[in-house]
Tab-separated table of C-alpha atoms in Angstrom:
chain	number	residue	atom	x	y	z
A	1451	UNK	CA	105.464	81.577	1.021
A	1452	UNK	CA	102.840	84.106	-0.048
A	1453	UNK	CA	105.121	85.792	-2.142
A	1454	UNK	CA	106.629	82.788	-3.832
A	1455	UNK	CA	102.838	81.531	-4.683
A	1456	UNK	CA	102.203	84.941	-6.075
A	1457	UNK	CA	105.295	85.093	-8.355
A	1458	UNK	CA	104.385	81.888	-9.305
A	1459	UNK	CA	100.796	82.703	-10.270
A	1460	UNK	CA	101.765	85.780	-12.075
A	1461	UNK	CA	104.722	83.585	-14.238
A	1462	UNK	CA	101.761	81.578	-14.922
A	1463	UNK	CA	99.272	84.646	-15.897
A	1464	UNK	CA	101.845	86.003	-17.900
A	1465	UNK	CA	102.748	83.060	-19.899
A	1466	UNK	CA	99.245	81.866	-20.391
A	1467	UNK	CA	99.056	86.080	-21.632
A	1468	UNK	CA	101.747	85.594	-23.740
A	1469	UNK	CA	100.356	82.043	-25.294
A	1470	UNK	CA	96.885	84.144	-25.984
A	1471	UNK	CA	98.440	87.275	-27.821
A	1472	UNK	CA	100.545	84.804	-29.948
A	1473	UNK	CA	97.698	82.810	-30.482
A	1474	UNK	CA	95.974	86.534	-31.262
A	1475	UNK	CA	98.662	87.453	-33.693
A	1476	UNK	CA	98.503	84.251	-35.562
A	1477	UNK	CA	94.909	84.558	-36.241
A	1478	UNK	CA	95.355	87.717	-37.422
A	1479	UNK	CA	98.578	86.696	-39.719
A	1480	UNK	CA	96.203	83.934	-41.138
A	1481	UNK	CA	93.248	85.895	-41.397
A	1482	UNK	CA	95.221	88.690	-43.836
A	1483	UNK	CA	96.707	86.331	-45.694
A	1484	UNK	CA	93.351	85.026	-46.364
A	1485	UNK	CA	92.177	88.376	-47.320
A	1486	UNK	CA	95.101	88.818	-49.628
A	1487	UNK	CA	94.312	85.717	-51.336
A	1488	UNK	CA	90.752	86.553	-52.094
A	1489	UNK	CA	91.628	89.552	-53.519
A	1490	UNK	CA	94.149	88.202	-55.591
A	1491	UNK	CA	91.462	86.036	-56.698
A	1492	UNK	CA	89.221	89.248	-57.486
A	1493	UNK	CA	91.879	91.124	-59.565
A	1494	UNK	CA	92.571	87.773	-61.954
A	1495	UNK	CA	89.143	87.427	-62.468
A	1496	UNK	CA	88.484	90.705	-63.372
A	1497	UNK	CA	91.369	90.790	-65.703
A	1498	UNK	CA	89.957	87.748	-67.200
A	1499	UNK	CA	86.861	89.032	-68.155
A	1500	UNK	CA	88.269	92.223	-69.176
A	1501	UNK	CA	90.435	90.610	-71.546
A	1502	UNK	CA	87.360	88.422	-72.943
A	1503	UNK	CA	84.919	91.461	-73.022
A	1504	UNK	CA	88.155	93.645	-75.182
A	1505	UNK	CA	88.358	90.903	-77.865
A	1506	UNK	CA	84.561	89.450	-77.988
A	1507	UNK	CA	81.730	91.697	-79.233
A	1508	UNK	CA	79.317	92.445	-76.139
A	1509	UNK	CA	75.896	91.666	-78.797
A	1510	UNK	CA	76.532	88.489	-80.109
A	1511	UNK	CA	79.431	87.620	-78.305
A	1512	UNK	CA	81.889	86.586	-81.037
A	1513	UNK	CA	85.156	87.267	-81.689
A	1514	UNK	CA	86.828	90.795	-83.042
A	1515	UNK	CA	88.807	92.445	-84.706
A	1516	UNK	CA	91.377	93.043	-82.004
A	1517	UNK	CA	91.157	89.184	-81.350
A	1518	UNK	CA	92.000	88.543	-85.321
A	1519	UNK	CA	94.684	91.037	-84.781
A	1520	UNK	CA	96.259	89.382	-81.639
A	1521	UNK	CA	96.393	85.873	-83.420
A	1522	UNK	CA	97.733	87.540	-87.063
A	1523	UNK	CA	100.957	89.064	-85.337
């Protein structure tokens, strides 16, 4: 009887070990995609204000020549 209440109790430990390394990977899994999205995020950004600062002058922040050249072709 001993041994059956110890197999029993170590079933139990191990799925309740398994459960909290799932649960462990999961969080992790969610937590990098996270990450991934905010740097996603950072990249667009950045491309979207280096695309504004390439066709706006950086004094009086109006439009270029480069932007006057994208529209004309």
């Amino acid at each position: 009887i001993k041994y059956i209440n110890y197999l029993i109790s170590y079933t139990t430990y191990q799925q309740l070990f398994q459960v909290i390394f799932q649960l462990f990977l999961f969080y992790f899994y969610i937590l990098s995609i996270y990450k991934v999205n905010i740097s996603i995020r950072k990249i667009n950004f950045m491309y979207s204000h280096t695309k504004h600062l390439s066709v706006t002058d950086a004094l009086t922040g109006l439009y270029n020549r480069r932007n006057l050249d994208v529209h004309l072709e």
